[in-house]
Tab-separated table of C-alpha atoms and ligand atoms in Angstrom:
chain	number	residue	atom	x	y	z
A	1	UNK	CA	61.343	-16.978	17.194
A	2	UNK	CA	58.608	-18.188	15.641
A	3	UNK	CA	55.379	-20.510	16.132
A	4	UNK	CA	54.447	-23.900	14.861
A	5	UNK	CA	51.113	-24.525	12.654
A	6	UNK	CA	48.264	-26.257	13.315
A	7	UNK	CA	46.169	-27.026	10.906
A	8	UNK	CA	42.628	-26.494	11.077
A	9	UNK	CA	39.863	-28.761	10.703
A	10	UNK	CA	38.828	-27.230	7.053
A	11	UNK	CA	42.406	-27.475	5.835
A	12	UNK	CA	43.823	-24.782	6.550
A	13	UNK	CA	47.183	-23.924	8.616
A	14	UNK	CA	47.298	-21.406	11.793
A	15	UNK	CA	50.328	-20.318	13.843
A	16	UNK	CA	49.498	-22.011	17.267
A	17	UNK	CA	50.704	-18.941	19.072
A	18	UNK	CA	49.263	-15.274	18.290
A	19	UNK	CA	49.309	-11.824	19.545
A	20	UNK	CA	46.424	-10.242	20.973
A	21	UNK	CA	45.400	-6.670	20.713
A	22	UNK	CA	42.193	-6.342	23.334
A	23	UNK	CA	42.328	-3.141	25.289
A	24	UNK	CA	45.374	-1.808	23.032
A	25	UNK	CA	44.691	1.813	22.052
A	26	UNK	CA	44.404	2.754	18.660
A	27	UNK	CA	47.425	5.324	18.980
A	28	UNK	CA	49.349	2.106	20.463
A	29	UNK	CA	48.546	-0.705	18.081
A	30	UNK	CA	50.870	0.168	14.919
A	31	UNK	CA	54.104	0.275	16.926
A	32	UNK	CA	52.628	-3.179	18.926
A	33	UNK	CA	51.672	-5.062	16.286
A	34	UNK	CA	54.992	-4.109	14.511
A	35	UNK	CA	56.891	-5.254	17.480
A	36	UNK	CA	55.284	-8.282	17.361
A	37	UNK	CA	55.567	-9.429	13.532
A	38	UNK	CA	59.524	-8.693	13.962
A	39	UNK	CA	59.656	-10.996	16.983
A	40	UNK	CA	57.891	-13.430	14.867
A	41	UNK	CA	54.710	-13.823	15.353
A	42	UNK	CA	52.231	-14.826	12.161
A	43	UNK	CA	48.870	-14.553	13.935
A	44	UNK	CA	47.285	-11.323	14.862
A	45	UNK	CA	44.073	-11.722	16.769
A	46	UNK	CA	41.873	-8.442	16.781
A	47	UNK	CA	37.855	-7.469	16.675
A	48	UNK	CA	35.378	-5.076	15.642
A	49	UNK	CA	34.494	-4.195	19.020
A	50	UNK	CA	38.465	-3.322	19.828
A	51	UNK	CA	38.163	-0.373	17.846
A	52	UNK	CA	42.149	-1.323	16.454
A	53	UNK	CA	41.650	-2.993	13.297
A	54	UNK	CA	42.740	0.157	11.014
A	55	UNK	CA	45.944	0.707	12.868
A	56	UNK	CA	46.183	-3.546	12.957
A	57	UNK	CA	46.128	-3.714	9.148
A	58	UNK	CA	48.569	-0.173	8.937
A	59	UNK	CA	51.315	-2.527	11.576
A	60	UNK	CA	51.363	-5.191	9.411
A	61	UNK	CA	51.778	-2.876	6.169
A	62	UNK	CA	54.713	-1.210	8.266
A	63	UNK	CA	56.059	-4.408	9.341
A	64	UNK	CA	57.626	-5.546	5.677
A	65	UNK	CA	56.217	-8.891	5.770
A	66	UNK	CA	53.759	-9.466	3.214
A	67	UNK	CA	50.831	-10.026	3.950
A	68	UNK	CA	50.275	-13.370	2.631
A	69	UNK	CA	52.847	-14.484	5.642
A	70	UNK	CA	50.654	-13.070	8.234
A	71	UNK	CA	47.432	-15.002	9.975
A	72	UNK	CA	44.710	-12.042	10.051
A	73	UNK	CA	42.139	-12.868	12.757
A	74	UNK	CA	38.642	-10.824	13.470
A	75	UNK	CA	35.693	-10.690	15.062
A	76	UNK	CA	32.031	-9.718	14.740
A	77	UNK	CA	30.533	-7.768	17.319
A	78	UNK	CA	26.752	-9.173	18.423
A	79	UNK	CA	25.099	-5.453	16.961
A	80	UNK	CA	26.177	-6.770	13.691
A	81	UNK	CA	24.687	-9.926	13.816
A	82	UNK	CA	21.814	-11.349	10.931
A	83	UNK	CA	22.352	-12.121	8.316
A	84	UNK	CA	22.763	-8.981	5.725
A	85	UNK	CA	23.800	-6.870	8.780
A	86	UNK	CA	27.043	-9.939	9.214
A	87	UNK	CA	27.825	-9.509	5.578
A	88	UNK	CA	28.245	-5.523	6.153
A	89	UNK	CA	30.195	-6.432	9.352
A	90	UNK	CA	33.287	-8.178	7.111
A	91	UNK	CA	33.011	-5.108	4.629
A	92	UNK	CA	33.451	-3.060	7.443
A	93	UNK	CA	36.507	-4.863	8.896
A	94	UNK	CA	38.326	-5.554	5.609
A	95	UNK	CA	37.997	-1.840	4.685
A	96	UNK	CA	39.130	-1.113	8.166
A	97	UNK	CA	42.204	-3.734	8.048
A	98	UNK	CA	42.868	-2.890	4.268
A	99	UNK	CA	42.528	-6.726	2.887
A	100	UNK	CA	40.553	-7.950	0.653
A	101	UNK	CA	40.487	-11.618	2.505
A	102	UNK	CA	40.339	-12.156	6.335
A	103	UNK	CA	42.421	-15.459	7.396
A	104	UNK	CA	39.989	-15.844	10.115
A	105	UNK	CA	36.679	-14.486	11.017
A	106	UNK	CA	34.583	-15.433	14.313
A	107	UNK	CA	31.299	-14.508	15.880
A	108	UNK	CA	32.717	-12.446	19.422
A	109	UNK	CA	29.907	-14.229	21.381
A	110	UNK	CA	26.819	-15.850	21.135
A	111	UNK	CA	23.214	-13.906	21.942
A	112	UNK	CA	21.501	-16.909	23.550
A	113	UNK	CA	18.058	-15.229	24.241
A	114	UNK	CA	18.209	-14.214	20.141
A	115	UNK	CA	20.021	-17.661	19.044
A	116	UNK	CA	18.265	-17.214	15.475
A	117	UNK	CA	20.163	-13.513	15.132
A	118	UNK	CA	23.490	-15.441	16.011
A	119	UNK	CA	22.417	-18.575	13.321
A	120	UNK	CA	21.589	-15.934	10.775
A	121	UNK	CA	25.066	-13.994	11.558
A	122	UNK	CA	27.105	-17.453	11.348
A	123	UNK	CA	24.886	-18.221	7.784
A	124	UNK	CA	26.914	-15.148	6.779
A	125	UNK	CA	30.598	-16.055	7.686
A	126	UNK	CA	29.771	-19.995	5.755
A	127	UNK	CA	28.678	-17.453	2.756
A	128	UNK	CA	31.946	-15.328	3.194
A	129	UNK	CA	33.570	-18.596	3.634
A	130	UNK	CA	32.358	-20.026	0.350
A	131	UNK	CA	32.795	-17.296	-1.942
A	132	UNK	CA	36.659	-16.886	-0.466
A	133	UNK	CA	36.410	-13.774	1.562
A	134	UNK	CA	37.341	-15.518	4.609
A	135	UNK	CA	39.872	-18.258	4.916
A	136	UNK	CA	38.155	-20.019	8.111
A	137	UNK	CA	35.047	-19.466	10.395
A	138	UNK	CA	34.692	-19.418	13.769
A	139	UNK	CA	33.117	-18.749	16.827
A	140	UNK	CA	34.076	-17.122	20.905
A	141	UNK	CA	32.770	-17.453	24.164
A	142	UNK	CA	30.526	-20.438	22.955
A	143	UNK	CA	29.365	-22.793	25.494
A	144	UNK	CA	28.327	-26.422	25.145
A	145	UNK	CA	24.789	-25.578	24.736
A	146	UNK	CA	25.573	-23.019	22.734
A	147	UNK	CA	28.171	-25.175	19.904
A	148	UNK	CA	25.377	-27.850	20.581
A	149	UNK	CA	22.381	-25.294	19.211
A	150	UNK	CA	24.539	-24.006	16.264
A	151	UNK	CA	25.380	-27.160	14.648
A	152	UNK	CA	22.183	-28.617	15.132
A	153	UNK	CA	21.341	-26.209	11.996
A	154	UNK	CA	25.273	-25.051	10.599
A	155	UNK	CA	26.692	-26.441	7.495
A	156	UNK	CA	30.421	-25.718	8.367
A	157	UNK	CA	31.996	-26.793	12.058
A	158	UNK	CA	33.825	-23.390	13.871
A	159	UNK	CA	37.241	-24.298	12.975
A	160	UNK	CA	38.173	-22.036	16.076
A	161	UNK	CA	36.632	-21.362	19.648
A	162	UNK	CA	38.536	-18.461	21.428
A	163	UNK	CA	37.276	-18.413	25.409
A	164	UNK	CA	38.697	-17.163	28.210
A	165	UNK	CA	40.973	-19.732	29.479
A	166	UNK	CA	44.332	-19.826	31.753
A	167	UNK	CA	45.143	-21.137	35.184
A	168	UNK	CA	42.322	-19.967	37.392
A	169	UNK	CA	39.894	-20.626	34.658
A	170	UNK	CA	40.346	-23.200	32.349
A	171	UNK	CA	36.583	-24.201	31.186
A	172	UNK	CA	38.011	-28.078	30.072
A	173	UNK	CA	34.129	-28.739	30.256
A	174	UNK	CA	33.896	-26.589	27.109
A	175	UNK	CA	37.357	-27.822	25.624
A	176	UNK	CA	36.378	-30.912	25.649
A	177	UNK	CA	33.026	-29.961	23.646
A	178	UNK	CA	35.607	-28.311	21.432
A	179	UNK	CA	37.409	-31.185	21.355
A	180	UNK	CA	34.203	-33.804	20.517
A	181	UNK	CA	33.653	-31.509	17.556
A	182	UNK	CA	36.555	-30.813	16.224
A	183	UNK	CA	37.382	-27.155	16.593
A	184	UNK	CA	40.468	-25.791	17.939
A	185	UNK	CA	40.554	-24.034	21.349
A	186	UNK	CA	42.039	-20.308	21.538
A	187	UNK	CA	42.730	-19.068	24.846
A	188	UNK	CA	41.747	-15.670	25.698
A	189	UNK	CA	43.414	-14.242	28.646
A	190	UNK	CA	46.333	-17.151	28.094
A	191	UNK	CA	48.446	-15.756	30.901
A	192	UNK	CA	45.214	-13.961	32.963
A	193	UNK	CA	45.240	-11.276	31.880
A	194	UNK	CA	41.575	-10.778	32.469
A	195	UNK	CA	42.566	-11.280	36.227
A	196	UNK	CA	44.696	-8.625	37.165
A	197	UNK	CA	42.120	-5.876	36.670
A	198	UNK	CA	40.027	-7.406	39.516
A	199	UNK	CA	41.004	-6.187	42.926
A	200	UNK	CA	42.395	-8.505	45.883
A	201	UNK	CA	39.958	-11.420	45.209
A	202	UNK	CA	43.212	-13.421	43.442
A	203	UNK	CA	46.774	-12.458	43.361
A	204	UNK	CA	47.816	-12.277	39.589
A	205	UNK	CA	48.501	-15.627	38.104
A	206	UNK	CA	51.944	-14.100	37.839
A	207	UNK	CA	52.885	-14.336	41.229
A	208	UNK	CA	51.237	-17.597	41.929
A	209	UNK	CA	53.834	-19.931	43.714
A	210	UNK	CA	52.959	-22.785	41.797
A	211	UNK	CA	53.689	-20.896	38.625
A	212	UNK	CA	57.059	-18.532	39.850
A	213	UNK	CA	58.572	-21.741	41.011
A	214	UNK	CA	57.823	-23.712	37.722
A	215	UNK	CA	59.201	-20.930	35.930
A	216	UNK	CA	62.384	-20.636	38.270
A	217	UNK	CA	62.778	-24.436	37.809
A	218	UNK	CA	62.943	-23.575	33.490
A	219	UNK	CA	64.638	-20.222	34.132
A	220	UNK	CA	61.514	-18.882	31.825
A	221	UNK	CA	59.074	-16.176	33.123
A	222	UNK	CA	55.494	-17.115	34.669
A	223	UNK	CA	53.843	-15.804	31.288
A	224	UNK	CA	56.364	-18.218	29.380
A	225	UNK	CA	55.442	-21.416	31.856
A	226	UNK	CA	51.347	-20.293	31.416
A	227	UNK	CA	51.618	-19.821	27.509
A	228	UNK	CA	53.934	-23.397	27.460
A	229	UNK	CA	51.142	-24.999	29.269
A	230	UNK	CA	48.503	-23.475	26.754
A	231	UNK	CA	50.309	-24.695	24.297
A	232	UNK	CA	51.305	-28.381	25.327
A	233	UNK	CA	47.713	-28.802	25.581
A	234	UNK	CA	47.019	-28.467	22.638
A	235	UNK	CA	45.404	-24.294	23.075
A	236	UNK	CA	46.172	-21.817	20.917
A	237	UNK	CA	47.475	-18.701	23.219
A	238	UNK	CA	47.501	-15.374	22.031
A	239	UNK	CA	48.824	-13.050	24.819
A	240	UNK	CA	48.735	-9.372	24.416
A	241	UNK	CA	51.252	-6.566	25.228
A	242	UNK	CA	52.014	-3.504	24.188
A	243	UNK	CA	55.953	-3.810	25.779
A	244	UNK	CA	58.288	-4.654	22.858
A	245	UNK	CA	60.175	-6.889	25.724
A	246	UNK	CA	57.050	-8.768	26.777
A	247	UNK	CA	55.793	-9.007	23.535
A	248	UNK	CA	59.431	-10.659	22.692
A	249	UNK	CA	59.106	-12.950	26.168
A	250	UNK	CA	55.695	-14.491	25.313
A	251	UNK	CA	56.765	-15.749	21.959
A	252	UNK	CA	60.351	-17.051	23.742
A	253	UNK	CA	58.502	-20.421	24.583
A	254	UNK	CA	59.806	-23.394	22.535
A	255	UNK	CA	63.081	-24.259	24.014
A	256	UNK	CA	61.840	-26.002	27.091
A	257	UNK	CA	59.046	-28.893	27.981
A	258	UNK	CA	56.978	-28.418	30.854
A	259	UNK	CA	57.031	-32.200	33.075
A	260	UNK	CA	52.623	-34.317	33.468
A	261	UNK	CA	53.489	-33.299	37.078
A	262	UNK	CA	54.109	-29.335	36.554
A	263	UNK	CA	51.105	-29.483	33.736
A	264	UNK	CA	49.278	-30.861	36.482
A	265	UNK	CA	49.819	-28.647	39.276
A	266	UNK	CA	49.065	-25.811	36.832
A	267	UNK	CA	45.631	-27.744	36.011
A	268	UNK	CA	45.557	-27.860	39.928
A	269	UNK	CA	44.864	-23.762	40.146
A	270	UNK	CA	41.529	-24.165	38.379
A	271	UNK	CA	39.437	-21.999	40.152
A	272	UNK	CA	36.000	-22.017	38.543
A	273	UNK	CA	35.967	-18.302	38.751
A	274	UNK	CA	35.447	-16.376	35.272
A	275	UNK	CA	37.117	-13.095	34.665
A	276	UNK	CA	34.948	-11.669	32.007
A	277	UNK	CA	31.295	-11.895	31.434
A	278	UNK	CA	28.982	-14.492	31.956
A	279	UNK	CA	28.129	-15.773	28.322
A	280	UNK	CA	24.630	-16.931	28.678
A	281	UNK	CA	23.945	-12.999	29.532
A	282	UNK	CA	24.992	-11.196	26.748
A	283	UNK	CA	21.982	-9.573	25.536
A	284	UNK	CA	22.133	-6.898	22.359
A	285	UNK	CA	20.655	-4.463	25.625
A	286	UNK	CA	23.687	-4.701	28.059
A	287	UNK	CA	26.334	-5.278	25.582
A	288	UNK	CA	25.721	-3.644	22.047
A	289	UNK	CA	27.490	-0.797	20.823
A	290	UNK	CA	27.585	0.646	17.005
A	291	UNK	CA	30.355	-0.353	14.960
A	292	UNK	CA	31.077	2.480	13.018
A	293	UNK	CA	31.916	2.522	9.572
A	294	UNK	CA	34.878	2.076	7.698
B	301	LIG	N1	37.085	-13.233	22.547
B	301	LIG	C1	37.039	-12.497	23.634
B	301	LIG	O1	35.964	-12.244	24.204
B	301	LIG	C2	38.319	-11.988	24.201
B	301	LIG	C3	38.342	-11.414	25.484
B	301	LIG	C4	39.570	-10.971	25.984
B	301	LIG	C5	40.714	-11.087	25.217
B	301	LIG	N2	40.656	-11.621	23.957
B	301	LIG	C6	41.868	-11.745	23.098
B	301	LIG	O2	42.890	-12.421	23.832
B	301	LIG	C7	44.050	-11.588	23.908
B	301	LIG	C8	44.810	-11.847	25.192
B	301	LIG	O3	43.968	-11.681	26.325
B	301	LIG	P1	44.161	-10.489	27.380
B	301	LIG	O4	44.769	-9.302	26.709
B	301	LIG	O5	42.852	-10.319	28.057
B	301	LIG	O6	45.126	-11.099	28.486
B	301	LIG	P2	46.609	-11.731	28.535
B	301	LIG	O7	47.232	-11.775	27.200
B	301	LIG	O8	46.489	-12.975	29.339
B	301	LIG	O9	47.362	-10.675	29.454
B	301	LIG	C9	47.590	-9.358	29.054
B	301	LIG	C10	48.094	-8.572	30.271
B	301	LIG	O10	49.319	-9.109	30.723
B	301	LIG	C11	50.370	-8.156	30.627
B	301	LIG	N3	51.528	-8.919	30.118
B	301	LIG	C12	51.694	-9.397	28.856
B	301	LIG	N4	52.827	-10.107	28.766
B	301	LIG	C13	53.389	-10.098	30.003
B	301	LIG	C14	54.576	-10.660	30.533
B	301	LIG	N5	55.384	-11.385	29.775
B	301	LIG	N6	54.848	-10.442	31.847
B	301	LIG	C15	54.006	-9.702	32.624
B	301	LIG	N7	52.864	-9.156	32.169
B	301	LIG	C16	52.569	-9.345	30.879
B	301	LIG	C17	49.846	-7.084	29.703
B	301	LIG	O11	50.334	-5.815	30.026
B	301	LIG	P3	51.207	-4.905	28.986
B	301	LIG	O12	50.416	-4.767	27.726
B	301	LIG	O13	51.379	-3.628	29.733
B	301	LIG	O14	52.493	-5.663	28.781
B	301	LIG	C18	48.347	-7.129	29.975
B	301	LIG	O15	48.026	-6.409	31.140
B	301	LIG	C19	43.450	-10.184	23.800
B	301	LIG	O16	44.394	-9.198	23.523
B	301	LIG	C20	42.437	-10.390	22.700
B	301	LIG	O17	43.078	-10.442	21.445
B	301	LIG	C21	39.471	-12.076	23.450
């Protein structure tokens, strides 16, 4: 299997579907992210803050491919952000990854009561960006307000803006913003995943009854229906796993067409409820943690 490009609005080509690494442990991450290149996936979405990257970059190495085949994605965490402190940040991951270029590099979330720390920090990926350490810029978790502040003053559009969106949470308030500018949605949590650690208030999107009897209608999986529907509108997905069969599964997912009508009912299971935090709160107080060395 593998996943069709996109190409991004600076140019450059993306896989459209990725692999995601949050919440894998370090002593799990080479044998996952090997897994996943041999199923054939391209894109490998890490951060800083996921404490993987060095056993991200050794999976890859392991994997055979070169590297040049292989869509490297990273993130700053907010403790890094301004602007020297940014430029450190990609040192740090690079060393960490063991590349000398990042394919992708994106600002984990915006600090909206220090907005000039998060300008400063984004100043830093269009430098990395110009001098060629960084194929593409980006940013996660931004809002409308938030896209709407930073290009008021950025010289380069986010090609990319990962949030949190699947079936009970969709945010098409901010894709569209996305949309209007020109950047790329990435899901986060493509099949929920940021759902199932929250007890009893909602069944997992995987047994949803809308979803089970889409997928029994496909004979696919209810990850396979919620990644399809990602993806035939227009989302990049990155699901995670570290289960070499699952991992397989969720990049099993262009041999079949999901119908309007089942795209709808799926849009029909927006909930309004976010899974992970609310991103006009992250303050450097409640949320920042060293990033240690390389
Ligand atoms: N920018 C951000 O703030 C942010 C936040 C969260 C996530 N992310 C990124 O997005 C990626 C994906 O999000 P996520 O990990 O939160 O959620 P997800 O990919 O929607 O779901 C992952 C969960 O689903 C399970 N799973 C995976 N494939 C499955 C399948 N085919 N059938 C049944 N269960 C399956 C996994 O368990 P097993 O591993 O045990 O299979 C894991 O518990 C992350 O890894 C990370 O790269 C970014």
């Amino acid at each position: 299997m593998s996943s069709p490009t996109v190409t991004l609005n600076n140019g450059v080509a993306m896989p459209l579907l990725g692999f995601g690494v949050f919440q894998t442990p370090p002593a799990e991450t080479v044998a996952a992210v090997e897994a996943a290149v041999a199923s054939g996936y391209r894109l490998i979405d890490t951060a800083a803050a996921y404490l993987n990257e060095r056993e991200v970059g050794e999976g890859i190495r392991r994997s055979g491919i070169d590297r040049g085949e292989i869509f490297l994605e990273t993130k700053v965490w907010i403790s890094d952000y301004g602007y020297d402190a940014t430029l450190h940040a990609f040192d740090k991951s690079a060393a960490k990854l063991g590349v000398e270029q990042i394919d992708l590099l994106l600002l984990h979330q915006a600090l909206p009561s220090q907005f000039d720390l998060t300008v400063d920090a984004y100043r830093a990926l269009e430098k990395l960006l110009a001098d060629g350490r960084v194929r593409a810029i980006g940013v996660s978790n931004f809002m409308r307000a938030h896209l709407d502040r930073l290009l008021t003053v950025a010289e380069v559009v986010p090609a990319v803006n990962q949030i949190e969106a699947h079936p009970y949470f969709a945010q098409r308030d901010v894709q569209a913003a996305d949309r209007e500018h020109g950047i790329l949605t990435q899901a986060w949590s493509p099949i929920g995943g940021i759902t199932f650690y929250r007890d009893g208030q909602l069944t997992s999107t995987l047994e949803n009854p809308v979803i089970t009897e889409i997928a029994a209608a496909h004979g696919k999986s209810p990850a396979q229906v919620m990644l399809r529907w990602g993806l035939q509108q227009g989302r990049s997905v990155i699901p995670k796993s570290i289960r070499p069969a699952r991992i397989a599964e969720n990049i099993d997912v262009f041999d079949f067409t999901l119908s309007d009508a089942e795209l709808a009912a799926i849009d029909g299971l927006d909930g309004d409820v976010r899974g992970g935090p609310e991103p006009e709160q992250i303050t450097l107080a409640a949320f920042g943690r060293e990033i240690p060395e390389a």
